[in-house]
Short mmCIF file of N, CA and C in Angstrom, two decimals:
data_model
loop_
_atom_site.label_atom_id
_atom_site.label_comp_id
_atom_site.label_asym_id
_atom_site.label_seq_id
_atom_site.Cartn_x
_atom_site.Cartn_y
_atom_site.Cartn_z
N UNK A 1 0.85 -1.18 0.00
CA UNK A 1 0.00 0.00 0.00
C UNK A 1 0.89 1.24 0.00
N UNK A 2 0.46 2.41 -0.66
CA UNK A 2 1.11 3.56 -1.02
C UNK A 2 0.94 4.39 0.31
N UNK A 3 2.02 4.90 1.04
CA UNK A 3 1.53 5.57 2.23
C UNK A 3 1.79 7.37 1.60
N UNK A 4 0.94 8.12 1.89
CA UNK A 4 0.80 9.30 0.76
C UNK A 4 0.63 10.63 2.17
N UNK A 5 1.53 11.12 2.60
CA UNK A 5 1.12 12.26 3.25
C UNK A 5 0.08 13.15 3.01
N UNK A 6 -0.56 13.82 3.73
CA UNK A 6 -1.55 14.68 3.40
C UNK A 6 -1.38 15.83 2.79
N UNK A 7 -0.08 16.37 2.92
CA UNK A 7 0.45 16.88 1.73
C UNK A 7 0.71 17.33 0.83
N UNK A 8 1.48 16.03 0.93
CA UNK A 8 0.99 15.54 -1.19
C UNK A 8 -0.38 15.32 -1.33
N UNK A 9 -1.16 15.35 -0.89
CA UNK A 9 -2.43 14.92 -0.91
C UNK A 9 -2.89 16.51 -1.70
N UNK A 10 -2.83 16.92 -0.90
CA UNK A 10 -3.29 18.79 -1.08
C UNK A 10 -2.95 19.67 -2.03
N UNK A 11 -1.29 18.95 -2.40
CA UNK A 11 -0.63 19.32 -3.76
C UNK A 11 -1.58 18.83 -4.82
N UNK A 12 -1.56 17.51 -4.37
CA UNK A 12 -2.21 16.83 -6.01
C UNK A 12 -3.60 17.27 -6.43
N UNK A 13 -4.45 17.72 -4.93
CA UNK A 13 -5.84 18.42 -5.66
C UNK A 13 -5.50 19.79 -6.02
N UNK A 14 -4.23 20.20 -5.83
CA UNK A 14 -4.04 22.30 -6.07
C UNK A 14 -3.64 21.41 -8.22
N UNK A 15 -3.23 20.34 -7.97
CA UNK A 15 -3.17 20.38 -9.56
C UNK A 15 -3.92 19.66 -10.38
N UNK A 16 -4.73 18.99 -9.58
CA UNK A 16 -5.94 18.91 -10.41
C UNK A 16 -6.94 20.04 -10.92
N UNK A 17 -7.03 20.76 -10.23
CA UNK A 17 -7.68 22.11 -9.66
C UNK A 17 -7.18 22.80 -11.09
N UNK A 18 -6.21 23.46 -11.18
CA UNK A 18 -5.59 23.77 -12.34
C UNK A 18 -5.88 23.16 -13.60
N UNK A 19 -5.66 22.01 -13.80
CA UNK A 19 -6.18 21.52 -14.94
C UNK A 19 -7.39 21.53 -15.01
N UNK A 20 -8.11 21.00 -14.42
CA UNK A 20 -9.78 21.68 -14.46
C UNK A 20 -10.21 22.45 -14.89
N UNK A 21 -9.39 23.57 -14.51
CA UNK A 21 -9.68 24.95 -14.73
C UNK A 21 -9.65 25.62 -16.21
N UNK A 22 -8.68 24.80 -16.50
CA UNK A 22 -7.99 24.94 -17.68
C UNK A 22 -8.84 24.36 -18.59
N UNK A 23 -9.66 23.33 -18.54
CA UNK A 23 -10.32 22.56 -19.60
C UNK A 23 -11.81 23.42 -20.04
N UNK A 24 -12.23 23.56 -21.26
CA UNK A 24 -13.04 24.18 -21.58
C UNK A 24 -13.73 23.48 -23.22
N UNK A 25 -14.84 22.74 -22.41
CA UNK A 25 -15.53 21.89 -24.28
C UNK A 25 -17.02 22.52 -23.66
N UNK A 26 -18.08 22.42 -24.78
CA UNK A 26 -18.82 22.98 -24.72
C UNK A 26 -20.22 21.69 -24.13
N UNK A 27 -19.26 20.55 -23.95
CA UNK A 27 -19.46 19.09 -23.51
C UNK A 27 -19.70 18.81 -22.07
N UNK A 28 -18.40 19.81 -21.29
CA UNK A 28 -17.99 19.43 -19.75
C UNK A 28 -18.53 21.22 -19.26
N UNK A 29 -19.57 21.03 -17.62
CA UNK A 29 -19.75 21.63 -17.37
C UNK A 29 -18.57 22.63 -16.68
N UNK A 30 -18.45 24.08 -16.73
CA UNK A 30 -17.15 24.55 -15.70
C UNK A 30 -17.41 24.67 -14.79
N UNK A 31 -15.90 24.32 -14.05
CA UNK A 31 -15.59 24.14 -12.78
C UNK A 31 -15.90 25.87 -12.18
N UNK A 32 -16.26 26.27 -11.41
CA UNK A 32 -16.99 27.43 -10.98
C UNK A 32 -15.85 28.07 -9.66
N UNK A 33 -15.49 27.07 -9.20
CA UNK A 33 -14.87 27.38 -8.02
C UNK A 33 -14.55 26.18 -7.08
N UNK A 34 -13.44 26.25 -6.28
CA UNK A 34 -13.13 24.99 -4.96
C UNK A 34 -12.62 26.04 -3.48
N UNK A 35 -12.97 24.75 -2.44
CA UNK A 35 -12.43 25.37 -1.18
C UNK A 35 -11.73 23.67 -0.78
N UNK A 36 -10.58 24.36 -0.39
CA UNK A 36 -9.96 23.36 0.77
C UNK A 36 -9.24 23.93 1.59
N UNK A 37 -10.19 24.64 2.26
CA UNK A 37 -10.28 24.93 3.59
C UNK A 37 -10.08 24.08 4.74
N UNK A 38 -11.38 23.62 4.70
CA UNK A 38 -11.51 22.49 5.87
C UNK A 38 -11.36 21.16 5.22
N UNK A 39 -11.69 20.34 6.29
CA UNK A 39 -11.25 18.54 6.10
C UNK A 39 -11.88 18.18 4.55
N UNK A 40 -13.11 18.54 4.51
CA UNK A 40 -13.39 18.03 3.12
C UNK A 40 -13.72 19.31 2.03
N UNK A 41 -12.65 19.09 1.03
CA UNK A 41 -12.36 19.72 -0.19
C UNK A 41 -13.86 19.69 -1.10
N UNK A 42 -13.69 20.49 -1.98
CA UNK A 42 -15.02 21.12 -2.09
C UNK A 42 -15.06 21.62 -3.75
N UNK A 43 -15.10 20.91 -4.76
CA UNK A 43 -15.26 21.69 -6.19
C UNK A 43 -17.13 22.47 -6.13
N UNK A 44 -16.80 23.32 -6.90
CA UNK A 44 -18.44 24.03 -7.92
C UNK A 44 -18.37 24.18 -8.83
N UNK A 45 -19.09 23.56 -9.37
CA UNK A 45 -19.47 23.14 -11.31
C UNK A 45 -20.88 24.37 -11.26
N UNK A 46 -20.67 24.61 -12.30
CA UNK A 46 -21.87 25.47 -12.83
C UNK A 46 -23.32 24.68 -12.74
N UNK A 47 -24.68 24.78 -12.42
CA UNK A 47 -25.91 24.27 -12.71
C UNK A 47 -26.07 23.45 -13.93
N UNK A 48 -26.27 21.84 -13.71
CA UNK A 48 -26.94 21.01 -15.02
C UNK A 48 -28.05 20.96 -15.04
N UNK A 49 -28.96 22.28 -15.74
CA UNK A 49 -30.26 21.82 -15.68
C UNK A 49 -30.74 20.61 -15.90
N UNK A 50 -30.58 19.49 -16.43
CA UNK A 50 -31.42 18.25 -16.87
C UNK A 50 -30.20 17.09 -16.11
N UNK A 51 -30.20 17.38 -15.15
CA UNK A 51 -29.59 16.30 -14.59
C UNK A 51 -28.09 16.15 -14.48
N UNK A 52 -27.69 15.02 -13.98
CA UNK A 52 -26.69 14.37 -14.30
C UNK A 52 -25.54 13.59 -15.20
N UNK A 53 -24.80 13.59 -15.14
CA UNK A 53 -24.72 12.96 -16.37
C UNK A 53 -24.79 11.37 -16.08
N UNK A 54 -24.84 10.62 -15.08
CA UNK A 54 -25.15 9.09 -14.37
C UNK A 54 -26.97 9.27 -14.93
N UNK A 55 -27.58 10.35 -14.94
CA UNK A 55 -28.94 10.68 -15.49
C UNK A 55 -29.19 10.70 -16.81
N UNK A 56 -28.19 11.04 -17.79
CA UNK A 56 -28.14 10.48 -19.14
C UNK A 56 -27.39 9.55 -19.69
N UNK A 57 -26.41 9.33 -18.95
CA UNK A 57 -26.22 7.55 -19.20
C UNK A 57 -27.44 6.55 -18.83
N UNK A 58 -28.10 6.54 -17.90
CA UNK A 58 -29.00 5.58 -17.92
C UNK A 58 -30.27 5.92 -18.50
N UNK A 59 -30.72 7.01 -19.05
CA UNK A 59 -31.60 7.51 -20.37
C UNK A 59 -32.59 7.68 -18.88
N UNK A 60 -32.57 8.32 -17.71
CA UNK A 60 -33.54 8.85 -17.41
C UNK A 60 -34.03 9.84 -16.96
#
């Protein structure tokens, strides 16, 4: 098992975060904003009016 400081932990979402940010299709909703502030980290995607997308994979 990989023992992973928290850390690196915090690094690796500051660069996910970035790339996220960075991505722009007219496909993937944008990332709006994050907090990791406290214990649990926190993305905001813009409003999907019609759901999910687990909501249009299963056609409902």
């Amino acid at each position: 098992m990989v023992d992973v400081s928290v850390q690196d932990l915090k690094q690796q979402f500051e660069q996910e975060i970035n790339i996220m940010a960075k991505c722009q299709h007219e496909n993937l909703v944008e990332l709006l904003g994050f907090s990791s502030d406290g214990a649990q980290p926190c993305l905001v995607y813009e409003y999907m009016p019609n759901g999910s997308l687990l909501d249009r994979l299963a056609c409902l």
